[in-house]
């Protein structure tokens, strides 16, 4: 069963040549120092014209370490269906203007069996929900570019509103794959969605940050610092205190649990941050974008 590129032509161009040119242009402009092998990234998922620049930084770092990779896991939050587990795609191919990409259905089947043995709740998402969801597809313009001409396949995973205990179970499920040299992970998340249209107008540390735009930046960077420290309890306390609208908080929490339960040691570092606009009054709105890389320590 093939999944059409449902957001092509609106969230990004549906023309193959134009998309290739745009992706290569963004990655050529991105400046990321070379370093240890990149095993995972955190990447935003807005329209390419909004978050593509930030996303290009982590994907450029990832592109240097794709040799020998067989599978790319993509974990993104569900915006269209409510559930309390993780759900794999039901499709076998993701069609994209810049090259269709096969889904690793064999690994998905193996993980479903392993999860059942361990009492971990997983399932397959409804086809229409997969088609409607943008958080996974918006990673595909870059991923399709990276895997062109290689045997690498993708494993799209929709993440619901999971508990902390469930996140730990999923971390144990994914940890062996993170340690596998043939696997890479893409964690899809935007950061703060601020404004009345998002029903979120919290002014973070107003005494220290009287300007709303500066307060949003400070609040996001506090979350980024905690994530870099891989401090899961501190991140839970942060969300309880701020309720920051980081839509991929659950995929990120799974990533932090995966790092904690892996046999190897990893470093997490943010390499770029931007906003759709900078809020100046309570009537403004903005969405924040952050890019991070996970490397072998």
Short mmCIF file of C-alpha atoms in Angstrom, two decimals:
data_model
loop_
_atom_site.label_atom_id
_atom_site.label_comp_id
_atom_site.label_asym_id
_atom_site.label_seq_id
_atom_site.Cartn_x
_atom_site.Cartn_y
_atom_site.Cartn_z
CA UNK A 1 0.00 0.00 0.00
CA UNK A 2 1.47 3.34 -1.08
CA UNK A 3 1.10 6.62 0.79
CA UNK A 4 0.75 9.70 -1.41
CA UNK A 5 2.71 12.84 -0.54
CA UNK A 6 -0.42 14.52 0.80
CA UNK A 7 1.27 17.79 1.81
CA UNK A 8 3.19 18.29 -1.43
CA UNK A 9 2.12 21.43 -3.25
CA UNK A 10 1.08 23.19 -0.03
CA UNK A 11 3.63 22.64 2.75
CA UNK A 12 6.45 22.15 0.22
CA UNK A 13 6.72 22.15 -3.56
CA UNK A 14 5.45 19.12 -5.45
CA UNK A 15 7.93 19.62 -8.28
CA UNK A 16 10.83 17.14 -8.12
CA UNK A 17 13.45 19.47 -9.59
CA UNK A 18 12.41 22.44 -7.48
CA UNK A 19 12.34 20.36 -4.29
CA UNK A 20 15.78 18.86 -4.94
CA UNK A 21 17.15 22.33 -5.60
CA UNK A 22 15.55 23.75 -2.45
CA UNK A 23 16.76 20.95 -0.17
CA UNK A 24 20.30 21.01 -1.54
CA UNK A 25 20.36 24.81 -1.31
CA UNK A 26 19.29 24.76 2.32
CA UNK A 27 21.83 22.09 3.27
CA UNK A 28 24.65 23.82 1.40
CA UNK A 29 24.00 27.03 3.37
CA UNK A 30 23.77 25.26 6.74
CA UNK A 31 26.91 25.49 8.86
CA UNK A 32 27.48 22.58 11.23
CA UNK A 33 30.95 21.56 12.46
CA UNK A 34 32.03 18.03 11.65
CA UNK A 35 32.28 15.70 14.59
CA UNK A 36 31.38 12.29 15.99
CA UNK A 37 28.91 10.04 14.13
CA UNK A 38 25.36 11.41 14.27
CA UNK A 39 22.89 8.76 15.40
CA UNK A 40 19.74 10.83 15.85
CA UNK A 41 18.39 14.31 15.28
CA UNK A 42 15.55 16.51 16.52
CA UNK A 43 14.03 18.39 13.59
CA UNK A 44 11.07 20.79 13.18
CA UNK A 45 8.09 19.97 10.97
CA UNK A 46 6.46 23.22 9.81
CA UNK A 47 6.13 24.22 6.18
CA UNK A 48 9.50 24.11 4.47
CA UNK A 49 9.54 27.89 4.00
CA UNK A 50 9.21 28.34 7.78
CA UNK A 51 11.35 25.65 9.40
CA UNK A 52 13.43 24.32 6.50
CA UNK A 53 16.43 26.47 7.38
CA UNK A 54 16.57 25.15 10.94
CA UNK A 55 15.93 21.56 9.85
CA UNK A 56 18.72 21.76 7.28
CA UNK A 57 21.33 22.13 10.02
CA UNK A 58 20.62 18.81 11.72
CA UNK A 59 20.05 17.03 8.41
CA UNK A 60 23.37 18.31 7.08
CA UNK A 61 25.09 16.82 10.12
CA UNK A 62 23.18 13.56 9.63
CA UNK A 63 24.02 13.41 5.91
CA UNK A 64 27.71 12.93 6.74
CA UNK A 65 26.98 9.69 8.59
CA UNK A 66 24.53 7.80 6.36
CA UNK A 67 26.95 5.30 4.86
CA UNK A 68 25.84 1.74 5.62
CA UNK A 69 22.50 2.83 7.09
CA UNK A 70 19.63 0.41 6.46
CA UNK A 71 16.78 2.06 8.36
CA UNK A 72 15.70 5.50 9.51
CA UNK A 73 13.17 5.71 12.34
CA UNK A 74 10.91 8.78 12.24
CA UNK A 75 9.04 9.54 15.47
CA UNK A 76 6.50 12.33 15.35
CA UNK A 77 3.55 13.53 17.45
CA UNK A 78 0.02 12.82 16.30
CA UNK A 79 -1.93 16.00 15.58
CA UNK A 80 -4.96 14.31 14.03
CA UNK A 81 -5.86 11.33 16.22
CA UNK A 82 -5.84 10.87 20.00
CA UNK A 83 -4.36 7.67 21.44
CA UNK A 84 -2.08 6.61 24.29
CA UNK A 85 0.49 4.42 22.57
CA UNK A 86 2.80 4.46 19.54
CA UNK A 87 1.47 3.46 16.14
CA UNK A 88 3.41 2.37 13.10
CA UNK A 89 2.47 3.34 9.58
CA UNK A 90 0.29 0.84 7.68
CA UNK A 91 1.96 1.80 4.38
CA UNK A 92 4.79 0.05 2.57
CA UNK A 93 5.95 3.05 0.52
CA UNK A 94 6.04 6.80 1.16
CA UNK A 95 5.74 8.57 -2.17
CA UNK A 96 7.72 11.81 -2.44
CA UNK A 97 8.35 14.24 -5.31
CA UNK A 98 12.11 13.82 -4.88
CA UNK A 99 12.05 10.03 -4.68
CA UNK A 100 9.78 7.38 -3.17
CA UNK A 101 11.06 5.65 -0.03
CA UNK A 102 10.27 2.10 1.06
CA UNK A 103 9.02 1.36 4.57
CA UNK A 104 10.88 -1.31 6.55
CA UNK A 105 7.84 -3.49 7.12
CA UNK A 106 9.99 -6.41 8.26
CA UNK A 107 11.45 -4.46 11.17
CA UNK A 108 8.00 -3.12 12.08
CA UNK A 109 6.63 -6.68 12.25
CA UNK A 110 9.59 -7.76 14.39
CA UNK A 111 9.12 -4.81 16.77
CA UNK A 112 5.40 -5.51 17.12
CA UNK A 113 6.16 -9.10 18.13
CA UNK A 114 8.87 -8.00 20.54
CA UNK A 115 6.57 -5.38 22.07
CA UNK A 116 3.84 -7.98 22.59
CA UNK A 117 6.32 -10.28 24.34
CA UNK A 118 7.35 -7.44 26.66
CA UNK A 119 3.82 -6.19 27.31
CA UNK A 120 4.44 -2.91 25.51
CA UNK A 121 1.45 -1.38 23.74
CA UNK A 122 1.94 -0.75 20.01
CA UNK A 123 -0.35 -0.88 16.98
CA UNK A 124 -0.85 0.39 13.42
CA UNK A 125 -2.40 3.78 12.81
CA UNK A 126 -5.41 4.23 10.53
CA UNK A 127 -4.37 4.93 6.94
CA UNK A 128 -6.27 8.22 6.75
CA UNK A 129 -4.69 9.48 9.97
CA UNK A 130 -1.26 8.70 8.53
CA UNK A 131 -2.16 10.58 5.34
CA UNK A 132 -3.48 13.60 7.26
CA UNK A 133 -0.56 13.83 9.68
CA UNK A 134 2.21 16.29 8.77
CA UNK A 135 4.82 15.70 11.49
CA UNK A 136 6.31 12.65 9.75
CA UNK A 137 5.88 13.73 6.13
CA UNK A 138 7.62 17.06 6.73
CA UNK A 139 10.85 15.16 7.48
CA UNK A 140 10.60 13.32 4.17
CA UNK A 141 11.88 16.01 1.75
CA UNK A 142 15.24 15.79 3.54
CA UNK A 143 15.16 12.04 4.18
CA UNK A 144 14.25 11.22 0.57
CA UNK A 145 17.22 13.32 -0.52
CA UNK A 146 19.57 11.55 1.91
CA UNK A 147 18.57 7.98 1.03
CA UNK A 148 18.43 8.36 -2.76
CA UNK A 149 20.44 5.55 -4.34
CA UNK A 150 20.84 3.66 -1.04
CA UNK A 151 19.03 0.60 0.39
CA UNK A 152 17.87 2.56 3.44
CA UNK A 153 14.20 2.26 4.39
CA UNK A 154 12.08 4.25 6.84
CA UNK A 155 10.05 3.32 9.91
CA UNK A 156 7.41 6.03 10.51
CA UNK A 157 6.09 6.03 14.09
CA UNK A 158 3.15 8.13 15.31
CA UNK A 159 3.46 8.96 19.01
CA UNK A 160 0.35 9.56 21.08
CA UNK A 161 -0.18 11.06 24.54
CA UNK A 162 1.88 8.52 26.44
CA UNK A 163 2.63 8.26 30.14
CA UNK A 164 6.12 8.56 31.59
CA UNK A 165 6.11 4.84 32.37
CA UNK A 166 5.12 4.04 28.79
CA UNK A 167 7.90 6.30 27.48
CA UNK A 168 10.42 4.23 29.40
CA UNK A 169 9.05 1.03 27.86
CA UNK A 170 9.31 2.50 24.39
CA UNK A 171 12.86 3.63 25.19
CA UNK A 172 13.75 0.02 25.99
CA UNK A 173 12.15 -1.08 22.71
CA UNK A 174 14.12 1.41 20.61
CA UNK A 175 17.45 1.32 22.49
CA UNK A 176 18.96 -1.70 20.66
CA UNK A 177 18.24 0.01 17.35
CA UNK A 178 19.91 3.25 18.44
CA UNK A 179 23.03 1.23 19.26
CA UNK A 180 22.86 -0.51 15.87
CA UNK A 181 25.31 1.14 13.41
CA UNK A 182 22.78 0.58 10.62
CA UNK A 183 20.01 2.66 12.24
CA UNK A 184 19.34 6.39 12.51
CA UNK A 185 16.55 8.32 14.28
CA UNK A 186 14.68 11.49 13.31
CA UNK A 187 12.60 13.00 16.12
CA UNK A 188 10.01 15.43 14.78
CA UNK A 189 9.03 18.41 16.92
CA UNK A 190 8.37 22.11 16.77
CA UNK A 191 8.96 24.13 19.92
CA UNK A 192 6.80 26.83 21.53
CA UNK A 193 3.49 27.67 19.81
CA UNK A 194 2.71 31.04 21.37
CA UNK A 195 -0.39 33.19 20.95
CA UNK A 196 -4.14 33.18 21.47
CA UNK A 197 -4.67 31.08 18.35
CA UNK A 198 -2.66 28.34 20.08
CA UNK A 199 -4.43 28.96 23.42
CA UNK A 200 -1.05 29.60 25.02
CA UNK A 201 0.01 33.05 26.20
CA UNK A 202 2.16 32.22 29.23
CA UNK A 203 4.80 34.89 29.95
CA UNK A 204 7.88 33.01 31.16
CA UNK A 205 9.80 34.74 34.00
CA UNK A 206 8.26 38.11 33.21
CA UNK A 207 10.50 40.01 35.65
CA UNK A 208 13.62 38.73 33.90
CA UNK A 209 12.12 38.85 30.40
CA UNK A 210 9.63 41.75 30.11
CA UNK A 211 9.62 41.41 26.31
CA UNK A 212 7.32 38.57 25.23
CA UNK A 213 9.56 37.50 22.35
CA UNK A 214 12.60 37.29 24.63
CA UNK A 215 10.58 35.34 27.20
CA UNK A 216 9.62 32.72 24.61
CA UNK A 217 13.25 32.36 23.52
CA UNK A 218 14.39 32.00 27.15
CA UNK A 219 11.69 29.42 27.87
CA UNK A 220 12.59 27.34 24.80
CA UNK A 221 16.29 27.50 25.59
CA UNK A 222 15.67 26.29 29.13
CA UNK A 223 13.97 23.21 27.65
CA UNK A 224 16.86 22.77 25.22
CA UNK A 225 19.38 22.94 28.08
CA UNK A 226 17.49 20.28 30.05
CA UNK A 227 17.30 18.05 26.96
CA UNK A 228 21.02 18.46 26.37
CA UNK A 229 21.57 17.36 29.99
CA UNK A 230 19.32 14.35 29.24
CA UNK A 231 17.60 15.05 32.57
CA UNK A 232 14.21 13.37 32.27
CA UNK A 233 12.87 14.29 35.75
CA UNK A 234 13.87 17.93 35.21
CA UNK A 235 12.07 17.95 31.87
CA UNK A 236 8.92 16.62 33.52
CA UNK A 237 9.12 19.41 36.11
CA UNK A 238 9.71 21.97 33.36
CA UNK A 239 6.58 20.93 31.46
CA UNK A 240 4.55 20.88 34.67
CA UNK A 241 5.66 24.44 35.44
CA UNK A 242 5.45 26.03 31.98
CA UNK A 243 3.13 23.80 29.93
CA UNK A 244 5.27 24.89 26.98
CA UNK A 245 3.57 23.83 23.77
CA UNK A 246 6.43 21.74 22.40
CA UNK A 247 4.29 19.44 20.30
CA UNK A 248 6.91 16.68 20.07
CA UNK A 249 7.47 16.45 23.82
CA UNK A 250 6.44 12.78 23.81
CA UNK A 251 8.74 11.70 20.94
CA UNK A 252 11.53 13.67 22.64
CA UNK A 253 10.78 11.95 25.95
CA UNK A 254 11.03 8.59 24.19
CA UNK A 255 14.38 9.67 22.76
CA UNK A 256 15.71 10.61 26.21
CA UNK A 257 14.58 7.25 27.58
CA UNK A 258 16.19 5.51 24.63
CA UNK A 259 19.47 7.30 25.35
CA UNK A 260 19.28 6.36 29.02
CA UNK A 261 18.64 2.69 28.27
CA UNK A 262 21.17 2.28 25.47
CA UNK A 263 24.35 0.30 25.97
CA UNK A 264 26.43 3.18 24.62
CA UNK A 265 26.86 6.78 25.74
CA UNK A 266 25.56 9.65 23.63
CA UNK A 267 25.72 13.43 23.65
CA UNK A 268 22.78 15.64 22.65
CA UNK A 269 23.45 19.15 21.37
CA UNK A 270 21.23 21.79 19.75
CA UNK A 271 22.73 23.33 16.64
CA UNK A 272 20.10 25.84 15.48
CA UNK A 273 17.06 27.76 16.71
CA UNK A 274 14.64 30.12 14.96
CA UNK A 275 11.10 31.48 15.11
CA UNK A 276 8.42 32.14 12.53
CA UNK A 277 8.29 35.68 13.97
CA UNK A 278 9.12 37.45 17.22
CA UNK A 279 6.15 38.34 19.39
CA UNK A 280 6.04 41.90 20.71
CA UNK A 281 2.45 42.21 21.94
CA UNK A 282 -0.12 39.81 23.44
CA UNK A 283 -1.92 39.87 20.09
CA UNK A 284 1.05 38.39 18.18
CA UNK A 285 1.78 34.71 17.60
CA UNK A 286 4.83 32.64 16.74
CA UNK A 287 6.14 29.10 16.42
CA UNK A 288 9.67 28.18 17.45
CA UNK A 289 11.94 25.70 15.66
CA UNK A 290 14.99 23.91 17.07
CA UNK A 291 17.42 21.41 15.60
CA UNK A 292 19.56 19.02 17.63
CA UNK A 293 22.00 16.20 16.95
CA UNK A 294 22.76 13.09 19.00
CA UNK A 295 26.30 11.82 18.62
CA UNK A 296 28.33 9.00 20.05
CA UNK A 297 30.18 10.22 23.16
#
